[in-house]
Short mmCIF file of C-alpha atoms in Angstrom, two decimals:
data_model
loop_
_atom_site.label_atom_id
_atom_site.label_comp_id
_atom_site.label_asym_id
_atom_site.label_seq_id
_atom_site.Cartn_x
_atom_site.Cartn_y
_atom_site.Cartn_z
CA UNK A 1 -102.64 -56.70 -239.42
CA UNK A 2 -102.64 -52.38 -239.30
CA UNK A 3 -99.37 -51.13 -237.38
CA UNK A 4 -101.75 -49.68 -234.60
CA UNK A 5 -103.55 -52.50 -233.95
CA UNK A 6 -100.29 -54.79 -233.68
CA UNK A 7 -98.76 -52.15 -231.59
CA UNK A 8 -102.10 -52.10 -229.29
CA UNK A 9 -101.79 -56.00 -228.61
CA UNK A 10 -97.82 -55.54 -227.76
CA UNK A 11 -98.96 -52.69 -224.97
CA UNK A 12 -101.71 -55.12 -223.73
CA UNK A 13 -100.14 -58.45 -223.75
CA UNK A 14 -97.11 -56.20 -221.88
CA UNK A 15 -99.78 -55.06 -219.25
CA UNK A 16 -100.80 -58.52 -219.28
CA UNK A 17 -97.37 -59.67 -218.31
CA UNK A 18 -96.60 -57.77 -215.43
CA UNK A 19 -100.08 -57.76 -213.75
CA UNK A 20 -99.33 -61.97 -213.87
CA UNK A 21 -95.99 -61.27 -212.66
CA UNK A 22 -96.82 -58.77 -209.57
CA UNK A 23 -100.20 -61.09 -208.70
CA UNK A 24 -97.80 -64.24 -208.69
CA UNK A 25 -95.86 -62.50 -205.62
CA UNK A 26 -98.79 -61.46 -203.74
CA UNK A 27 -100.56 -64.99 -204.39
CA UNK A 28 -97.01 -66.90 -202.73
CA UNK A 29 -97.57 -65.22 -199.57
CA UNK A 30 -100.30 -66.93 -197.68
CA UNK A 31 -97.99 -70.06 -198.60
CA UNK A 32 -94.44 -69.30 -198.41
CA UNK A 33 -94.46 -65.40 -196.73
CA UNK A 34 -93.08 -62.20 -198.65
CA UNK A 35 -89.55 -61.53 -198.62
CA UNK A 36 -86.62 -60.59 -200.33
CA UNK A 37 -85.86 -64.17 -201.33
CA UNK A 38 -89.80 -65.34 -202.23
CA UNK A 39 -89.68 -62.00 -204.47
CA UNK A 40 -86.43 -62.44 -205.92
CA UNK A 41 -87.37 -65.97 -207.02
CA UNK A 42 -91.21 -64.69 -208.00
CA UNK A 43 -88.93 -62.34 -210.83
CA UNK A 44 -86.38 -64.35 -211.81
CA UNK A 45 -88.82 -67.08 -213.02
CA UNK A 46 -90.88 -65.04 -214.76
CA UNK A 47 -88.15 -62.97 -216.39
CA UNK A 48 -86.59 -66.23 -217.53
CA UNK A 49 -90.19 -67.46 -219.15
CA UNK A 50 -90.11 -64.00 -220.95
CA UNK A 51 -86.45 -64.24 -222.37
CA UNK A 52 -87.40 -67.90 -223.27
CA UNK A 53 -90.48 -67.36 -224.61
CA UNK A 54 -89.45 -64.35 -226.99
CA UNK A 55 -86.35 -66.47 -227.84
CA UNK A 56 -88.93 -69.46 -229.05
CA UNK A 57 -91.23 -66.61 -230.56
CA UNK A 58 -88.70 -65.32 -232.38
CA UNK A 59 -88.20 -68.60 -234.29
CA UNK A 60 -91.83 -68.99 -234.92
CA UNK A 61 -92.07 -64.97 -236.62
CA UNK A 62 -89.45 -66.46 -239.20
CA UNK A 63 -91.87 -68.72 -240.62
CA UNK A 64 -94.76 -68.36 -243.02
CA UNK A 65 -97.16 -65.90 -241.77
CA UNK A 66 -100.50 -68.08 -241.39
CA UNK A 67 -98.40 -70.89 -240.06
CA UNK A 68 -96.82 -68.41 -237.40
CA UNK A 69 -100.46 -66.68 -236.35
CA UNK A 70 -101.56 -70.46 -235.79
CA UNK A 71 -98.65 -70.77 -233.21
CA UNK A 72 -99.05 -67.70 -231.49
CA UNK A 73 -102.96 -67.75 -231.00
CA UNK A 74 -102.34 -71.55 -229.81
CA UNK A 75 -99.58 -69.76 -227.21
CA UNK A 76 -101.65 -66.97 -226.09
CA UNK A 77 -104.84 -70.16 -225.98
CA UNK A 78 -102.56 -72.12 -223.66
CA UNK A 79 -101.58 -68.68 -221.70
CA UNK A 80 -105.05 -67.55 -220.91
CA UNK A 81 -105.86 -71.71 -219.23
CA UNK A 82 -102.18 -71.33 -217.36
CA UNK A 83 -102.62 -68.21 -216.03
CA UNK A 84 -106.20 -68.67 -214.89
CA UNK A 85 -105.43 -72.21 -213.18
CA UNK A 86 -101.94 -70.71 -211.85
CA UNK A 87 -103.40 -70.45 -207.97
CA UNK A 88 -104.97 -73.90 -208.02
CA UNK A 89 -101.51 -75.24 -209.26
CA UNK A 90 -99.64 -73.39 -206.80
CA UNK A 91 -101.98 -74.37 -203.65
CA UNK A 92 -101.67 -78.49 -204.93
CA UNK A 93 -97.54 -78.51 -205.17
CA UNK A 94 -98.04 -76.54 -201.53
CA UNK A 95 -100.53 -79.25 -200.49
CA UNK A 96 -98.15 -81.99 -201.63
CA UNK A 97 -95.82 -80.92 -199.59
CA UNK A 98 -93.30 -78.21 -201.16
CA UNK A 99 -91.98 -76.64 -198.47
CA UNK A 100 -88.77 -74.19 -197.18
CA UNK A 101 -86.65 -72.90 -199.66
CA UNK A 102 -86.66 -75.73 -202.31
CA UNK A 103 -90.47 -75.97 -202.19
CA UNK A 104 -90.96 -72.82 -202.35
CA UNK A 105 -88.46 -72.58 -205.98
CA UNK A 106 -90.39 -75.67 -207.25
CA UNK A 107 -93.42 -74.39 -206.50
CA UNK A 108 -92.91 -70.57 -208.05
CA UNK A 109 -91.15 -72.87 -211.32
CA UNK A 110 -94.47 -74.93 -211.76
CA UNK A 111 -97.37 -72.56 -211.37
CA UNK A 112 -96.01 -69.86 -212.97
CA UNK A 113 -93.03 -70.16 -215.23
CA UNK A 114 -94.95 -71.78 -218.51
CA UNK A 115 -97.73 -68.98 -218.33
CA UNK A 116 -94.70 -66.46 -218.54
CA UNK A 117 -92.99 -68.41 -221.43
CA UNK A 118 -96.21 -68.44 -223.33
CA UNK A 119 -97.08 -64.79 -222.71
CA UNK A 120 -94.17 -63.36 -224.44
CA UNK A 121 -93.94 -65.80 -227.39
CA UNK A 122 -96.44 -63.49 -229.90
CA UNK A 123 -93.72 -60.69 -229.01
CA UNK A 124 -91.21 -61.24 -231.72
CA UNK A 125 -94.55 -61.88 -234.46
CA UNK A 126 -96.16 -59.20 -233.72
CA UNK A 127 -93.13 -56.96 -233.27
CA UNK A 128 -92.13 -58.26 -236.79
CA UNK A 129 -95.58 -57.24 -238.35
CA UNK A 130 -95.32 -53.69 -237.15
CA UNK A 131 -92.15 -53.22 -238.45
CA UNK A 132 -93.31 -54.94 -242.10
CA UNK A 133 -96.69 -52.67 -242.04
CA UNK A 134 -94.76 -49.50 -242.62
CA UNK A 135 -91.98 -50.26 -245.48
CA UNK A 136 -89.02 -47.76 -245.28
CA UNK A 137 -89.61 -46.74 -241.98
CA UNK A 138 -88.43 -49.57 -239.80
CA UNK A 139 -86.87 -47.38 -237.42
CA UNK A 140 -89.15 -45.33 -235.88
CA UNK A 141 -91.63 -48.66 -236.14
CA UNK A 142 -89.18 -50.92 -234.22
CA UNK A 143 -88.66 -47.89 -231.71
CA UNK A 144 -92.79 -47.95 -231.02
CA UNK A 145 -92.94 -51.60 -230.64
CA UNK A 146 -90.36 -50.95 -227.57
CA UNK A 147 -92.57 -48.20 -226.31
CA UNK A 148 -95.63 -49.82 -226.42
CA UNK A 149 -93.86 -53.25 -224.43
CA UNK A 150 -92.62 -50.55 -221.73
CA UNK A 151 -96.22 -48.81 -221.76
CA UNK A 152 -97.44 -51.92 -221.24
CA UNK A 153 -95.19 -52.61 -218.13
CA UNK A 154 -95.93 -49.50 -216.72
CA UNK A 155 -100.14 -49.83 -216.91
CA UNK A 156 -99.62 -53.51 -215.69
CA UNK A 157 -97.69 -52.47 -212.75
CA UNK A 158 -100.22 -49.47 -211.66
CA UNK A 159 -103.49 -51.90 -212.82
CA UNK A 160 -102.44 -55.06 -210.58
CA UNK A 161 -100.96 -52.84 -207.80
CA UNK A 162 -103.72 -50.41 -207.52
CA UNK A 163 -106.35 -51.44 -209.00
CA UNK A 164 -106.98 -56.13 -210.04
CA UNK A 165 -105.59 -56.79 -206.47
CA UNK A 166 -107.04 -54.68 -204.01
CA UNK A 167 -110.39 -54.64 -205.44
CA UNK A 168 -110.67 -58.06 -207.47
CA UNK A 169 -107.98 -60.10 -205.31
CA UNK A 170 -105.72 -62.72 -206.80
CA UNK A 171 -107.81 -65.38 -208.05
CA UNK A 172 -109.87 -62.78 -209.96
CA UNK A 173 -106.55 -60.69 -210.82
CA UNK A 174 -105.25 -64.56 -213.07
CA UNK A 175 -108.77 -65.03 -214.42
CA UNK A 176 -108.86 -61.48 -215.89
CA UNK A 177 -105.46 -61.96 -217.47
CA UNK A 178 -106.75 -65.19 -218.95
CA UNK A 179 -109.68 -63.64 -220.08
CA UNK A 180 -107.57 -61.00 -222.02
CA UNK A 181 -105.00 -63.47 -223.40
CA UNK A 182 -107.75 -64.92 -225.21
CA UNK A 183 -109.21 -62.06 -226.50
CA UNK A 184 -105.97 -61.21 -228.12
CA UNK A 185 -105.89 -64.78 -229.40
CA UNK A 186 -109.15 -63.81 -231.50
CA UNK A 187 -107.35 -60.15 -232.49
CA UNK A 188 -104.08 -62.12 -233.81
CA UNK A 189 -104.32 -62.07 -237.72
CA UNK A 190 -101.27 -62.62 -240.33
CA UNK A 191 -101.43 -58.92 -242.95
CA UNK A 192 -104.87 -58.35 -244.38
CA UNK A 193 -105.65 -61.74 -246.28
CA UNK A 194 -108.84 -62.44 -246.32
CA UNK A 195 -110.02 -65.53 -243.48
CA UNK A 196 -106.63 -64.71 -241.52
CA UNK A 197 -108.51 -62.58 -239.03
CA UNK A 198 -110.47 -65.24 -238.25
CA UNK A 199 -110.05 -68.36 -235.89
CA UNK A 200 -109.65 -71.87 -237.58
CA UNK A 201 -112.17 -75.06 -236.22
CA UNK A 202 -109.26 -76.37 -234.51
CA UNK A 203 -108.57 -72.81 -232.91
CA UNK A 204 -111.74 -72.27 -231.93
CA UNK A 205 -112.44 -75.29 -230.29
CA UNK A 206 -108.99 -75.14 -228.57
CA UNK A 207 -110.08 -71.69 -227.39
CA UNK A 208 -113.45 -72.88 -225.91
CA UNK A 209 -111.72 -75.42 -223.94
CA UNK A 210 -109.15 -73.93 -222.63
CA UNK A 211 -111.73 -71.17 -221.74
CA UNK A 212 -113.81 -73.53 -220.03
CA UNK A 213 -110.32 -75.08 -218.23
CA UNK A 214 -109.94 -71.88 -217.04
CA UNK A 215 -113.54 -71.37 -215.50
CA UNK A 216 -113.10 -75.06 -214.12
CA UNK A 217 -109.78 -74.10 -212.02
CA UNK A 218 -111.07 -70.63 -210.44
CA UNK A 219 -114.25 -72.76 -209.39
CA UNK A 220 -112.01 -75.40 -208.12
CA UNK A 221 -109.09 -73.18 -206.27
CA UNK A 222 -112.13 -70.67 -204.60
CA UNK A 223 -110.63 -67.45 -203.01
CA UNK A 224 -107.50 -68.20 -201.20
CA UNK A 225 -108.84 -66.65 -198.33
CA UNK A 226 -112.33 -65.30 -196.86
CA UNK A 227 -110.45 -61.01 -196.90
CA UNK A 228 -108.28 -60.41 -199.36
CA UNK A 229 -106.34 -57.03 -200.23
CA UNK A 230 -103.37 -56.14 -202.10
CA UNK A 231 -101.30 -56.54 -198.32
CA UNK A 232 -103.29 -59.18 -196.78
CA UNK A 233 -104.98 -62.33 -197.19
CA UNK A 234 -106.77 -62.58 -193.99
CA UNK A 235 -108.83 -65.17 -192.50
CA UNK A 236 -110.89 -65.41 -188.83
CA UNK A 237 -111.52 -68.67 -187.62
CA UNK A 238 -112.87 -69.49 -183.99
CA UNK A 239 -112.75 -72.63 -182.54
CA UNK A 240 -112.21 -73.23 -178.69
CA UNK A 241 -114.06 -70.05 -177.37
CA UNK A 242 -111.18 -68.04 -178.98
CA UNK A 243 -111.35 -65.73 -182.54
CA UNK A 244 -108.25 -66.40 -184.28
CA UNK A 245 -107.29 -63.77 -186.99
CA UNK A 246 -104.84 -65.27 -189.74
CA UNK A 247 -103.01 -63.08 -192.41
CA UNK A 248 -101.17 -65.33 -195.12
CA UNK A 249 -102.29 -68.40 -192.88
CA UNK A 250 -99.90 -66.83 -189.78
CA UNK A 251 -101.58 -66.42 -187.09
CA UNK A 252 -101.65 -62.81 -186.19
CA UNK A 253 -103.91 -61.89 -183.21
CA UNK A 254 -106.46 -64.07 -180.92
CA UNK A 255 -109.13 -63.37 -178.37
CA UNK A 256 -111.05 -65.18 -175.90
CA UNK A 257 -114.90 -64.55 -176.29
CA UNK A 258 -116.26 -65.41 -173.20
CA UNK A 259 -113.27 -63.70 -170.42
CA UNK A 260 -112.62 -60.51 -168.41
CA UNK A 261 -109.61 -58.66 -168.82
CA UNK A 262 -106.13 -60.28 -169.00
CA UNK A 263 -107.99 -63.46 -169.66
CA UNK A 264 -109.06 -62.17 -172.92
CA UNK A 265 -105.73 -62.34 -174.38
CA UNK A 266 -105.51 -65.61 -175.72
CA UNK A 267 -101.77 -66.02 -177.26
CA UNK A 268 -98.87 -65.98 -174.97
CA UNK A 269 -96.74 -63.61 -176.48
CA UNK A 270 -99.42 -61.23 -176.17
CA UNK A 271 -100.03 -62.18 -172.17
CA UNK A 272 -96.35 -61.50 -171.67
CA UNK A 273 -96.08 -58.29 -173.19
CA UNK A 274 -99.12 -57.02 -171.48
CA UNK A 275 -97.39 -58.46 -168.39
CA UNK A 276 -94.25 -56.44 -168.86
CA UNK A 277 -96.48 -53.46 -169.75
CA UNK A 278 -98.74 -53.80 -166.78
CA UNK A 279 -95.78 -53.76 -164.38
CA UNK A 280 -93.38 -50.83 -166.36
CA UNK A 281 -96.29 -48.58 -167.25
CA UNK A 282 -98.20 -45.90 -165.32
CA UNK A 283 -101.59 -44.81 -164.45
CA UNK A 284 -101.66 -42.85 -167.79
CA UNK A 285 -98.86 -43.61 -170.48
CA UNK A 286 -99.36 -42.69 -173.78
CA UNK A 287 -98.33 -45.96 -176.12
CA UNK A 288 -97.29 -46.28 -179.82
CA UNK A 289 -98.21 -49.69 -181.21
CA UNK A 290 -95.97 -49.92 -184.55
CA UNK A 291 -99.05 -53.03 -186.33
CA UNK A 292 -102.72 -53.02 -185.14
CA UNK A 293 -103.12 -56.45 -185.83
CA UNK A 294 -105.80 -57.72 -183.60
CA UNK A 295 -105.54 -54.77 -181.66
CA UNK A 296 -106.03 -56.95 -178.59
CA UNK A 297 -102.82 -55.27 -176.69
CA UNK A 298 -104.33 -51.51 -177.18
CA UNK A 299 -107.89 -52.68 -176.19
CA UNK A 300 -106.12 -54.27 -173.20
CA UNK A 301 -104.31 -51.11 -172.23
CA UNK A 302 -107.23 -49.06 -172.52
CA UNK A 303 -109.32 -51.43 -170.48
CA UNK A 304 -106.57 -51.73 -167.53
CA UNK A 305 -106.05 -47.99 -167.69
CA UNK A 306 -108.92 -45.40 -168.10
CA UNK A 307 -106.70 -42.48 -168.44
CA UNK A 308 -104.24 -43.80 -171.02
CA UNK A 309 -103.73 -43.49 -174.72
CA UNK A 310 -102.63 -45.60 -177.97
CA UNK A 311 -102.04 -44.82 -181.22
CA UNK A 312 -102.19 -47.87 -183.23
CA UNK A 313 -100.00 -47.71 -187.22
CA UNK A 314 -101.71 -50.24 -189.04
CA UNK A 315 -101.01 -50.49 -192.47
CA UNK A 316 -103.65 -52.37 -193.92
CA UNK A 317 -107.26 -50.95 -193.68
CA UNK A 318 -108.76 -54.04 -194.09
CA UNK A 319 -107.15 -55.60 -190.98
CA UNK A 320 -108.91 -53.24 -189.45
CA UNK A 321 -112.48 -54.13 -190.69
CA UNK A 322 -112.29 -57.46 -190.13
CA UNK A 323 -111.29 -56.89 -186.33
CA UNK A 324 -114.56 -54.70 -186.34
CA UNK A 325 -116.25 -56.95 -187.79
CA UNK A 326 -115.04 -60.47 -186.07
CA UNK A 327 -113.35 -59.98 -183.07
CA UNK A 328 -116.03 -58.60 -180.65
CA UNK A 329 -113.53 -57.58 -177.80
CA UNK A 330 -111.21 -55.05 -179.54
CA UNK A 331 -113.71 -54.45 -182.61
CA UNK A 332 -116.15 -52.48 -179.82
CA UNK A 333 -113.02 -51.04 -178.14
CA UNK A 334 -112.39 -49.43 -181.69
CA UNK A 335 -116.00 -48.29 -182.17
CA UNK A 336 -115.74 -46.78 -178.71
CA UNK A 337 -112.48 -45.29 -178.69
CA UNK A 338 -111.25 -44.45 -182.30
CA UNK A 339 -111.81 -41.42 -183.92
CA UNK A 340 -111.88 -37.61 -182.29
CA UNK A 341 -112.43 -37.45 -178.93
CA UNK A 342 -111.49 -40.52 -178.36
CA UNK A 343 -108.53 -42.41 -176.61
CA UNK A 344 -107.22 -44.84 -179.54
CA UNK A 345 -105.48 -43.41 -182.68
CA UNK A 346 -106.04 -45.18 -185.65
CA UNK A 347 -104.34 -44.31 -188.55
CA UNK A 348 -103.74 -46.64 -191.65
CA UNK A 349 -99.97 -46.13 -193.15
CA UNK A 350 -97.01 -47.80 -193.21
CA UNK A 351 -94.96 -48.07 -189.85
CA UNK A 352 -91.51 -46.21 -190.77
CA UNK A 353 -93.91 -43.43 -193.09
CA UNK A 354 -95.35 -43.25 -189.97
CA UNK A 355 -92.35 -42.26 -187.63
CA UNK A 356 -91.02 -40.27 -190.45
CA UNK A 357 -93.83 -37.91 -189.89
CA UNK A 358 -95.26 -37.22 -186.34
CA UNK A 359 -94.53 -34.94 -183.67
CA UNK A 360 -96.22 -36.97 -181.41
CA UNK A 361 -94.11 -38.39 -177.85
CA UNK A 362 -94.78 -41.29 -176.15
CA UNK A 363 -94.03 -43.12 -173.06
CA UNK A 364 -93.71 -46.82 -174.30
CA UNK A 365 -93.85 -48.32 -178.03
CA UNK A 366 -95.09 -51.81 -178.81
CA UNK A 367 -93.14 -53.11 -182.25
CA UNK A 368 -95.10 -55.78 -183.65
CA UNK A 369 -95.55 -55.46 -187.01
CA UNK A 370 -95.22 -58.44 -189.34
CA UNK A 371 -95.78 -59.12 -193.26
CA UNK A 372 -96.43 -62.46 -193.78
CA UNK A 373 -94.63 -64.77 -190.73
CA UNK A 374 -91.58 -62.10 -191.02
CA UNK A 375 -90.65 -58.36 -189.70
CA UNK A 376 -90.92 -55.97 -192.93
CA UNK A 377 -87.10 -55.19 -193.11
CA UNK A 378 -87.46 -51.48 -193.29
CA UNK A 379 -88.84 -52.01 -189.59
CA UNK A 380 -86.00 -53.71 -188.29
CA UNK A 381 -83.29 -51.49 -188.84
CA UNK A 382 -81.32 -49.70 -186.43
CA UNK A 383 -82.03 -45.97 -187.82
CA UNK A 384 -85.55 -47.15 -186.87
CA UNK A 385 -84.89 -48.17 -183.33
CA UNK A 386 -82.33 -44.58 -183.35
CA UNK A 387 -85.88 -42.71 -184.54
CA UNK A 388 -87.98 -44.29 -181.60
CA UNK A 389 -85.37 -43.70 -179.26
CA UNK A 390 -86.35 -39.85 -180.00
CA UNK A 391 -89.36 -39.82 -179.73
CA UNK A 392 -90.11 -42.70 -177.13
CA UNK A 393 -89.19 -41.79 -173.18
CA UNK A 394 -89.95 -45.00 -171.95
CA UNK A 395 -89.03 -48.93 -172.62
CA UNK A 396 -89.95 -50.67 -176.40
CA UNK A 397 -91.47 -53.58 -176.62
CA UNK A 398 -90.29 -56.46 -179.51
CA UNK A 399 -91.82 -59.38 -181.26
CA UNK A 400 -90.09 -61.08 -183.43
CA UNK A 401 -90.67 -64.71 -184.86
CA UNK A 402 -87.36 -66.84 -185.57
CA UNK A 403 -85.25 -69.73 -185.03
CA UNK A 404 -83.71 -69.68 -181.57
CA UNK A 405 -80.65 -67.80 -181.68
CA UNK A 406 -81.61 -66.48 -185.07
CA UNK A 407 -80.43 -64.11 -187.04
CA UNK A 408 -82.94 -61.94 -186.80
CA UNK A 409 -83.74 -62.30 -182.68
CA UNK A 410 -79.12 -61.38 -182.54
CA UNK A 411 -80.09 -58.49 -184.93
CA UNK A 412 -82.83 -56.45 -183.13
CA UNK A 413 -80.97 -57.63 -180.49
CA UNK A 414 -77.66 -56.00 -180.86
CA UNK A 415 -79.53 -52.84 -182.34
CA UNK A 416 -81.48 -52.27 -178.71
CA UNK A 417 -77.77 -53.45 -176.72
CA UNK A 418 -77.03 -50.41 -178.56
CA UNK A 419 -79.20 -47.75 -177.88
CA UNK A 420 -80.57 -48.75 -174.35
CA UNK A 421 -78.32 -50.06 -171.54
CA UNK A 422 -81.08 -52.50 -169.82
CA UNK A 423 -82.63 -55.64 -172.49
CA UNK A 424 -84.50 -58.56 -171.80
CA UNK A 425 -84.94 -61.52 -174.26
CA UNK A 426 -87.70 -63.74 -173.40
CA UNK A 427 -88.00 -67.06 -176.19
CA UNK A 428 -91.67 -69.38 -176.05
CA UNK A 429 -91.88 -72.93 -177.22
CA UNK A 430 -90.46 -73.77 -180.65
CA UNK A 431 -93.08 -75.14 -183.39
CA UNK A 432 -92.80 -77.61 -185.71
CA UNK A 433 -91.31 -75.45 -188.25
CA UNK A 434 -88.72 -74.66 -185.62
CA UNK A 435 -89.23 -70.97 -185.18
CA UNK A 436 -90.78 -69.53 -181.86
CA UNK A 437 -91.86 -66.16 -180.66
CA UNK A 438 -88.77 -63.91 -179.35
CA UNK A 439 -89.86 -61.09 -177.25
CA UNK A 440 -87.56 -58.19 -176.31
CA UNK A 441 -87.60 -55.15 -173.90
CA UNK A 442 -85.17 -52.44 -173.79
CA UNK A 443 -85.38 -49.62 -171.13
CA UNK A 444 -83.31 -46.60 -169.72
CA UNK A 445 -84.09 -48.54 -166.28
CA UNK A 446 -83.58 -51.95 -165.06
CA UNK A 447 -86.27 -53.61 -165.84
CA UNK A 448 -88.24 -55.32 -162.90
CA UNK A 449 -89.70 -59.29 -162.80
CA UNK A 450 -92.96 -59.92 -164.41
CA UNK A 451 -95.50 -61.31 -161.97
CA UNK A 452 -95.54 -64.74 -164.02
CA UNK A 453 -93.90 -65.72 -167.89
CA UNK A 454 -97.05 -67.69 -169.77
CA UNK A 455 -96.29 -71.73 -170.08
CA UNK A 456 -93.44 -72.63 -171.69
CA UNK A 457 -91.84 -68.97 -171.90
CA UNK A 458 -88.29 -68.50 -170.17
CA UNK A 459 -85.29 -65.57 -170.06
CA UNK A 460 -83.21 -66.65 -173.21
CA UNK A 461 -79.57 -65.75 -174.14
CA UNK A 462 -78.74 -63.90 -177.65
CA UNK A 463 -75.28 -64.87 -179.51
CA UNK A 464 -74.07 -61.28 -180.60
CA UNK A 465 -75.33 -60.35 -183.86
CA UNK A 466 -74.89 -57.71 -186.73
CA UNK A 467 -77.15 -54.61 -186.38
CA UNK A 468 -78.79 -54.17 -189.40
CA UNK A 469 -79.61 -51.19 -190.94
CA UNK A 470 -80.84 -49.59 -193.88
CA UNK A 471 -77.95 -50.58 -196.30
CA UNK A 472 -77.66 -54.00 -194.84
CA UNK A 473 -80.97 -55.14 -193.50
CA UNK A 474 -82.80 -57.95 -192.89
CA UNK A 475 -83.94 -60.48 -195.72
CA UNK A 476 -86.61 -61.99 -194.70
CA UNK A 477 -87.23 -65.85 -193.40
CA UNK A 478 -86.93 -68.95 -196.14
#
């Protein structure tokens, strides 16, 4: 096999590697959230497969050359089926009931650890043929073979981060690196002896099977979810009168379809915030909302007041569209209000980019940003609340979802204790999964009663808890 060609399939089955690798942690989310732990498990498993796998590979390149390129176009066969079917696998351990921490461990072990064993095992062959195409000059041959795997890092990374996942989503994003597994499986050839460029019966068949595996599972798994970006897997379902938006299967936002006003807000998190707002507020605040969401608690704002304002960070554009496109109620609020001249601020970045930049005061925030069921940690620091506190004149607005008494509610919780001297912790009814919405309020001023707290809401009482900031922040729910 020429140096240049060997060197080509090292870059490519590289990129290969880590577009599986950064599509495996964006495909966990609708099922077990994003967060420090889920990502930390997502690498360690597939960094193990590739140390494994280029251990095994390595034994393999020792033998005789046609006996080797059978193994390694049989690995990079059995790579392309894996990776395609790796979402399918991963939603049937979910659906058998992997769950917490454990399940989620077994789960990221199953669906995606052989793929990443497999991937790497042509490493040490092909690195071995390079190095044996140029006699004499094993040096500088050995030193482009570690180039090219880097290279190959490098293009995966920017490919599945800017390119497979926000335009082809996940499902696509494991089919494609199937699809180019196999192709390298044809490419795979032992020196230039004639025949050992080309695939044996057994191969071939092998190769058309696992192909058609492959088609088999993406038919079978379908699109995880009816939106997908690289930040959001988003679904809208409606059922009772209500449109429910869902981004990695947690429920996000909801709206009543057939209501006026307040009724329209569906979920009571969202009825007791605009509660608190409706009573602290005046006849024209100005509002930050750190998450669109649903953007049911701007549209409600603007609705209840005709001379107020909201600026609305939402990070992902495609939340957005699909509000526009699904939930009647806010989506014509945003065709009516957004853009100039109008009285809601969109803009699309990330929350803490966001308050980085703008000169912009306000008279109330709302924080209610969430990736996956958790706050993104870089939101729930206390140099973030210290930044709002600057730029903010009146109360903030909090919600979180945790355990009661968790770590997270005591966090947040000491960080407002500490910048304002009036907070309120209000706790709703806790699920199944034992977590519950935890809504906090923190004002220069005593903060007055609500008219009503929705069903099953109450006053709670926060344990003290560690602030966290940006060197020690929060890790995320598992």
């Amino acid at each position: 096999m020429r140096f240049w060609t060997t060197i080509t399939l090292i870059l490519v089955l590289s990129a290969v590697g880590l577009t599986y690798e950064i599509a495996a942690g964006r495909v966990l989310a609708p099922f077990f959230g994003t967060s420090l732990v889920t990502w930390t498990s997502v690498i360690a498993t597939i960094l193990t497969g590739f140390s494994l796998g280029s251990a095994l590979g390595g034994l393999v390149a020792e033998r005789d050359p046609a006996v080797a390129v059978g193994r390694v176009r049989l690995a990079l066969v059995a790579t392309a089926a894996l990776m395609a079917a790796s979402p399918a696998v991963l939603g049937l351990i979910y659906g058998l009931g992997a769950r917490n921490t454990g399940g989620m461990l077994l789960a990221v072990v199953l669906a995606f650890f052989p793929a990443s064993v497999l991937v790497s095992f042509p490493s040490p062959f092909l690195a071995k043929m390079a190095v044996d195409a140029r006699p004499g000059r094993a040096g500088s041959s050995l030193g482009l073979v570690l180039a090219a795997g880097s290279l190959g890092a490098i293009v995966g990374a920017v490919l599945a981060g800017f390119v497979a996942l926000p335009l082809a989503g996940s499902v696509a994003t494991f089919a494609g690196c199937g699809a180019v597994a196999l192709i390298c499986a044809g490419l795979v050839r032992a020196g230039g002896a004639p025949g050992t460029g080309r695939l044996s019966r057994p191969d071939a068949v092998i190769a058309i099977a696992a192909g058609a595996v492959a088609v088999a599972a993406i038919t079978a798994s379908g699109p995880l979810c009816r939106y997908e970006s690289g930040m959001s897997c988003i679904d809208v379902q409606r059922s009772a009168g209500a449109a429910h938006l869902y981004s990695d299967r947690t429920q996000q936002a909801a709206e009543r379809l057939v209501a006026q006003g307040a009724d329209r807000l569906t979920l009571p998190y969202a009825q007791w915030m605009w509660s608190r707002m409706d009573h602290d507020l005046g006849t024209a605040p100005s509002v930050l909302f750190i998450g669109g969401g649903g953007y049911t608690l701007p549209t409600m704002l603007l609705e209840a007041r005709a001379d107020a304002r909201a600026v609305a960070v939402e990070i992902d554009p495609l939340i957005t569209r699909v509000v526009r496109e699904a939930l009647p109620w806010a989506g014509a609020m945003i065709d009516r209000e957004a853009g100039p001249g109008g009285r809601l601020g969109i803009v699309h970045a990330d929350g803490r980019v966001y308050l980085n930049r703008t000169e912009q005061r306000f008279d109330a925030v709302v924080m209610d940003a969430f990736s996956s069921g958790s706050v993104p940690a870089h939101l729930a620091t206390h140099e973030t609340y210290a930044h709002l506190r600057r730029i903010v004149d009146g109360p903030v607005y909090v919600n979180l979802i945790d355990e009661p008494d968790g770590a997270l509610a005591r966090g947040i919780h000491a960080i407002l204790r500490d910048l304002y001297p009036h907070v309120e912790a209000i706790q709703g009814p806790v699920s199944a999964r034992g977590r519950a919405n935890v809504l906090l309020a923190a004002s220069d001023r005593p903060l007055g009663p609500v008219a009503a707290y929705p069903a099953d809401y109450g006053p709670v009482r926060l344990a003290a808890g560690r602030a966290f900031t940006d060197d020690r922040g929060w890790i995320g729910h598992r």
